[in-house]
Amino acid sequence: MLSYYKHVIILKDANLDLAFKACTFAAVGTCGQRCTTIRRLMVHEKVYDTLIHRLVESYKAVSIGDPLVEGIFCGPLHTKRALDEFTKAIETAKKQGGKVLYGGKLVDNKLGGNFVYPTIIEIDLNAPIVQEEVFAPILYVNKIKSFEDGVKINNQVSQGLS
């Protein structure tokens, strides 16, 4: 498992127990609003289905609410504008061929605030939306055939603060 510039490459010999936990934490923690949040996940085709299934199940169990309350894992987005950017990014990803595997919508609750479901989108990692920085819990995922494929995809974007 390698991480460069908010991207993770998981190869076929990775420890999948560690990988799905690390990816969930790194993609959802702080509601995706830090420069070290994972944005793109590249998974070797031999372990892709297993890992993505585990990630989706993990996302379903994420507690959403006031991050100052013990046991809450995903807090709100910081502004109403961020909600708009989240919604726009989801719609753009769909238009560019993305498939929402989990999340992709606002939380309808009585908490108030700017709460969204952490989101996993399967999409071609060369899609234009994937090249944009959206500070929200959106994880773009896709298969790779080799480490070299992952590095090539990884190096195609200009962002990179982590």
PDB file of C-alpha atoms in Angstrom:
ATOM      1  CA  MET A   1       0.000   0.000   0.000  1.00  0.00           C
ATOM      2  CA  LEU A   2       1.555   3.296  -1.098  1.00  0.00           C
ATOM      3  CA  SER A   3       0.231   6.797  -0.611  1.00  0.00           C
ATOM      4  CA  TYR A   4       1.310   9.770  -2.697  1.00  0.00           C
ATOM      5  CA  TYR A   5      -0.402  13.135  -2.807  1.00  0.00           C
ATOM      6  CA  LYS A   6      -3.711  12.006  -1.347  1.00  0.00           C
ATOM      7  CA  HIS A   7      -3.760   8.903  -3.499  1.00  0.00           C
ATOM      8  CA  VAL A   8      -3.416   5.321  -2.362  1.00  0.00           C
ATOM      9  CA  ILE A   9      -2.273   2.342  -4.388  1.00  0.00           C
ATOM     10  CA  ILE A  10      -3.258  -1.058  -3.006  1.00  0.00           C
ATOM     11  CA  LEU A  11      -1.557  -4.022  -4.605  1.00  0.00           C
ATOM     12  CA  LYS A  12      -2.699  -7.646  -4.677  1.00  0.00           C
ATOM     13  CA  ASP A  13      -0.421  -8.656  -1.790  1.00  0.00           C
ATOM     14  CA  ALA A  14      -1.589  -5.885   0.579  1.00  0.00           C
ATOM     15  CA  ASN A  15      -2.937  -6.586   4.048  1.00  0.00           C
ATOM     16  CA  LEU A  16      -6.609  -5.892   3.265  1.00  0.00           C
ATOM     17  CA  ASP A  17      -7.601  -5.676   6.945  1.00  0.00           C
ATOM     18  CA  LEU A  18      -5.169  -2.826   7.424  1.00  0.00           C
ATOM     19  CA  ALA A  19      -5.918  -1.279   4.026  1.00  0.00           C
ATOM     20  CA  PHE A  20      -9.674  -0.852   4.403  1.00  0.00           C
ATOM     21  CA  LYS A  21      -9.354   0.538   7.930  1.00  0.00           C
ATOM     22  CA  ALA A  22      -6.618   2.965   6.921  1.00  0.00           C
ATOM     23  CA  CYS A  23      -8.510   4.082   3.827  1.00  0.00           C
ATOM     24  CA  THR A  24     -11.751   4.624   5.752  1.00  0.00           C
ATOM     25  CA  PHE A  25      -9.981   6.741   8.359  1.00  0.00           C
ATOM     26  CA  ALA A  26      -7.913   8.704   5.840  1.00  0.00           C
ATOM     27  CA  ALA A  27     -10.838   9.378   3.490  1.00  0.00           C
ATOM     28  CA  VAL A  28     -13.575  10.140   6.033  1.00  0.00           C
ATOM     29  CA  GLY A  29     -11.774  11.585   9.060  1.00  0.00           C
ATOM     30  CA  THR A  30     -12.354  15.341   9.402  1.00  0.00           C
ATOM     31  CA  CYS A  31     -15.123  14.881   6.836  1.00  0.00           C
ATOM     32  CA  GLY A  32     -12.581  14.972   4.024  1.00  0.00           C
ATOM     33  CA  GLN A  33     -11.581  18.568   4.771  1.00  0.00           C
ATOM     34  CA  ARG A  34      -7.840  18.345   5.094  1.00  0.00           C
ATOM     35  CA  CYS A  35      -5.117  18.364   2.504  1.00  0.00           C
ATOM     36  CA  THR A  36      -4.040  14.854   3.514  1.00  0.00           C
ATOM     37  CA  THR A  37      -7.447  13.271   2.892  1.00  0.00           C
ATOM     38  CA  ILE A  38      -7.342  10.378   0.441  1.00  0.00           C
ATOM     39  CA  ARG A  39      -9.053  11.413  -2.814  1.00  0.00           C
ATOM     40  CA  ARG A  40      -8.175   8.603  -5.202  1.00  0.00           C
ATOM     41  CA  LEU A  41      -7.885   4.923  -4.417  1.00  0.00           C
ATOM     42  CA  MET A  42      -6.254   2.624  -6.952  1.00  0.00           C
ATOM     43  CA  VAL A  43      -6.745  -1.067  -6.173  1.00  0.00           C
ATOM     44  CA  HIS A  44      -5.221  -4.029  -7.955  1.00  0.00           C
ATOM     45  CA  GLU A  45      -7.910  -5.810  -9.951  1.00  0.00           C
ATOM     46  CA  LYS A  46      -7.349  -9.118  -8.091  1.00  0.00           C
ATOM     47  CA  VAL A  47      -8.390  -7.642  -4.721  1.00  0.00           C
ATOM     48  CA  TYR A  48     -10.618  -4.785  -5.916  1.00  0.00           C
ATOM     49  CA  ASP A  49     -14.026  -6.388  -5.345  1.00  0.00           C
ATOM     50  CA  THR A  50     -13.097  -7.652  -1.878  1.00  0.00           C
ATOM     51  CA  LEU A  51     -11.626  -4.362  -0.715  1.00  0.00           C
ATOM     52  CA  ILE A  52     -14.368  -2.155  -2.148  1.00  0.00           C
ATOM     53  CA  HIS A  53     -17.066  -4.333  -0.572  1.00  0.00           C
ATOM     54  CA  ARG A  54     -15.341  -3.947   2.804  1.00  0.00           C
ATOM     55  CA  LEU A  55     -14.995  -0.194   2.316  1.00  0.00           C
ATOM     56  CA  VAL A  56     -18.690   0.190   1.512  1.00  0.00           C
ATOM     57  CA  GLU A  57     -19.620  -1.806   4.619  1.00  0.00           C
ATOM     58  CA  SER A  58     -17.247   0.328   6.666  1.00  0.00           C
ATOM     59  CA  TYR A  59     -18.787   3.537   5.300  1.00  0.00           C
ATOM     60  CA  LYS A  60     -22.254   2.288   6.231  1.00  0.00           C
ATOM     61  CA  ALA A  61     -21.119   2.051   9.841  1.00  0.00           C
ATOM     62  CA  VAL A  62     -19.636   5.571  10.030  1.00  0.00           C
ATOM     63  CA  SER A  63     -21.251   7.639  12.780  1.00  0.00           C
ATOM     64  CA  ILE A  64     -22.145  11.145  11.607  1.00  0.00           C
ATOM     65  CA  GLY A  65     -22.763  14.100  13.914  1.00  0.00           C
ATOM     66  CA  ASP A  66     -21.055  16.449  16.331  1.00  0.00           C
ATOM     67  CA  PRO A  67     -17.355  15.486  16.216  1.00  0.00           C
ATOM     68  CA  LEU A  68     -16.934  16.646  19.819  1.00  0.00           C
ATOM     69  CA  VAL A  69     -19.169  13.791  20.967  1.00  0.00           C
ATOM     70  CA  GLU A  70     -17.348  10.562  21.746  1.00  0.00           C
ATOM     71  CA  GLY A  71     -17.935   7.891  19.117  1.00  0.00           C
ATOM     72  CA  ILE A  72     -18.729  10.297  16.272  1.00  0.00           C
ATOM     73  CA  PHE A  73     -16.375   9.769  13.346  1.00  0.00           C
ATOM     74  CA  CYS A  74     -17.636  12.169  10.666  1.00  0.00           C
ATOM     75  CA  GLY A  75     -18.559  15.752  11.452  1.00  0.00           C
ATOM     76  CA  PRO A  76     -20.101  18.435   9.226  1.00  0.00           C
ATOM     77  CA  LEU A  77     -18.685  20.250   6.250  1.00  0.00           C
ATOM     78  CA  HIS A  78     -17.506  23.694   7.289  1.00  0.00           C
ATOM     79  CA  THR A  79     -19.869  25.878   5.201  1.00  0.00           C
ATOM     80  CA  LYS A  80     -23.043  25.845   3.131  1.00  0.00           C
ATOM     81  CA  ARG A  81     -20.825  26.541   0.125  1.00  0.00           C
ATOM     82  CA  ALA A  82     -18.988  23.283   0.844  1.00  0.00           C
ATOM     83  CA  LEU A  83     -22.362  21.483   0.708  1.00  0.00           C
ATOM     84  CA  ASP A  84     -22.951  22.979  -2.729  1.00  0.00           C
ATOM     85  CA  GLU A  85     -19.469  21.944  -3.888  1.00  0.00           C
ATOM     86  CA  PHE A  86     -20.054  18.402  -2.574  1.00  0.00           C
ATOM     87  CA  THR A  87     -23.385  18.132  -4.417  1.00  0.00           C
ATOM     88  CA  LYS A  88     -21.928  19.596  -7.601  1.00  0.00           C
ATOM     89  CA  ALA A  89     -18.966  17.186  -7.511  1.00  0.00           C
ATOM     90  CA  ILE A  90     -21.299  14.182  -7.114  1.00  0.00           C
ATOM     91  CA  GLU A  91     -23.445  15.253 -10.059  1.00  0.00           C
ATOM     92  CA  THR A  92     -20.396  16.021 -12.188  1.00  0.00           C
ATOM     93  CA  ALA A  93     -18.885  12.620 -11.392  1.00  0.00           C
ATOM     94  CA  LYS A  94     -22.120  10.905 -12.465  1.00  0.00           C
ATOM     95  CA  LYS A  95     -22.155  12.850 -15.727  1.00  0.00           C
ATOM     96  CA  GLN A  96     -18.558  11.770 -16.322  1.00  0.00           C
ATOM     97  CA  GLY A  97     -19.427   8.092 -15.939  1.00  0.00           C
ATOM     98  CA  GLY A  98     -19.064   7.699 -12.194  1.00  0.00           C
ATOM     99  CA  LYS A  99     -21.157   5.253 -10.208  1.00  0.00           C
ATOM    100  CA  VAL A 100     -21.931   6.092  -6.581  1.00  0.00           C
ATOM    101  CA  LEU A 101     -21.227   2.959  -4.552  1.00  0.00           C
ATOM    102  CA  TYR A 102     -22.184   4.590  -1.264  1.00  0.00           C
ATOM    103  CA  GLY A 103     -23.267   8.022  -0.042  1.00  0.00           C
ATOM    104  CA  GLY A 104     -23.470  10.895  -2.462  1.00  0.00           C
ATOM    105  CA  LYS A 105     -26.167  12.790  -0.626  1.00  0.00           C
ATOM    106  CA  LEU A 106     -26.860  15.145   2.228  1.00  0.00           C
ATOM    107  CA  VAL A 107     -27.824  13.721   5.608  1.00  0.00           C
ATOM    108  CA  ASP A 108     -31.506  14.353   6.254  1.00  0.00           C
ATOM    109  CA  ASN A 109     -31.610  14.704   9.996  1.00  0.00           C
ATOM    110  CA  LYS A 110     -32.431  16.989  12.864  1.00  0.00           C
ATOM    111  CA  LEU A 111     -28.811  17.781  13.688  1.00  0.00           C
ATOM    112  CA  GLY A 112     -28.750  20.996  11.733  1.00  0.00           C
ATOM    113  CA  GLY A 113     -25.438  21.851  10.147  1.00  0.00           C
ATOM    114  CA  ASN A 114     -23.773  20.741   6.950  1.00  0.00           C
ATOM    115  CA  PHE A 115     -23.796  16.959   7.167  1.00  0.00           C
ATOM    116  CA  VAL A 116     -23.180  14.632   4.211  1.00  0.00           C
ATOM    117  CA  TYR A 117     -22.730  10.913   3.817  1.00  0.00           C
ATOM    118  CA  PRO A 118     -19.135   9.972   3.117  1.00  0.00           C
ATOM    119  CA  THR A 119     -19.082   8.875  -0.501  1.00  0.00           C
ATOM    120  CA  ILE A 120     -17.378   6.250  -2.615  1.00  0.00           C
ATOM    121  CA  ILE A 121     -17.530   6.722  -6.396  1.00  0.00           C
ATOM    122  CA  GLU A 122     -16.234   4.215  -8.911  1.00  0.00           C
ATOM    123  CA  ILE A 123     -14.962   6.241 -11.849  1.00  0.00           C
ATOM    124  CA  ASP A 124     -12.222   6.366 -14.441  1.00  0.00           C
ATOM    125  CA  LEU A 125      -9.426   8.050 -12.541  1.00  0.00           C
ATOM    126  CA  ASN A 126      -8.660  10.159 -15.603  1.00  0.00           C
ATOM    127  CA  ALA A 127     -12.116  11.801 -15.467  1.00  0.00           C
ATOM    128  CA  PRO A 128     -11.853  15.606 -15.141  1.00  0.00           C
ATOM    129  CA  ILE A 129     -13.716  15.727 -11.791  1.00  0.00           C
ATOM    130  CA  VAL A 130     -11.126  13.423 -10.271  1.00  0.00           C
ATOM    131  CA  GLN A 131      -8.444  15.982 -11.102  1.00  0.00           C
ATOM    132  CA  GLU A 132     -10.231  18.663  -9.034  1.00  0.00           C
ATOM    133  CA  GLU A 133      -9.801  19.285  -5.321  1.00  0.00           C
ATOM    134  CA  VAL A 134     -13.087  19.024  -3.420  1.00  0.00           C
ATOM    135  CA  PHE A 135     -12.704  19.276   0.331  1.00  0.00           C
ATOM    136  CA  ALA A 136     -15.421  16.777   1.194  1.00  0.00           C
ATOM    137  CA  PRO A 137     -15.519  13.057   2.010  1.00  0.00           C
ATOM    138  CA  ILE A 138     -15.540  11.829  -1.607  1.00  0.00           C
ATOM    139  CA  LEU A 139     -13.321   8.882  -2.462  1.00  0.00           C
ATOM    140  CA  TYR A 140     -12.829   8.033  -6.138  1.00  0.00           C
ATOM    141  CA  VAL A 141     -11.953   4.371  -6.729  1.00  0.00           C
ATOM    142  CA  ASN A 142     -10.899   2.220  -9.646  1.00  0.00           C
ATOM    143  CA  LYS A 143      -8.917  -0.859 -10.622  1.00  0.00           C
ATOM    144  CA  ILE A 144      -5.321  -1.042 -11.709  1.00  0.00           C
ATOM    145  CA  LYS A 145      -3.425  -3.914 -13.277  1.00  0.00           C
ATOM    146  CA  SER A 146       0.003  -3.129 -11.820  1.00  0.00           C
ATOM    147  CA  PHE A 147       2.025  -0.899  -9.570  1.00  0.00           C
ATOM    148  CA  GLU A 148       3.268   0.951 -12.654  1.00  0.00           C
ATOM    149  CA  ASP A 149      -0.338   1.717 -13.693  1.00  0.00           C
ATOM    150  CA  GLY A 150      -1.009   3.155 -10.252  1.00  0.00           C
ATOM    151  CA  VAL A 151       2.075   5.354 -10.290  1.00  0.00           C
ATOM    152  CA  LYS A 152       1.229   6.630 -13.781  1.00  0.00           C
ATOM    153  CA  ILE A 153      -2.296   7.593 -12.675  1.00  0.00           C
ATOM    154  CA  ASN A 154      -0.952   9.051  -9.450  1.00  0.00           C
ATOM    155  CA  ASN A 155       1.426  11.367 -11.275  1.00  0.00           C
ATOM    156  CA  GLN A 156      -1.204  12.859 -13.598  1.00  0.00           C
ATOM    157  CA  VAL A 157      -2.534  15.503 -11.194  1.00  0.00           C
ATOM    158  CA  SER A 158      -0.914  18.696 -10.001  1.00  0.00           C
ATOM    159  CA  GLN A 159      -2.229  18.627  -6.414  1.00  0.00           C
ATOM    160  CA  GLY A 160      -0.037  17.247  -3.722  1.00  0.00           C
ATOM    161  CA  LEU A 161       0.217  18.665  -0.259  1.00  0.00           C
ATOM    162  CA  SER A 162       0.663  15.459   1.694  1.00  0.00           C
TER     163      SER A 162
END
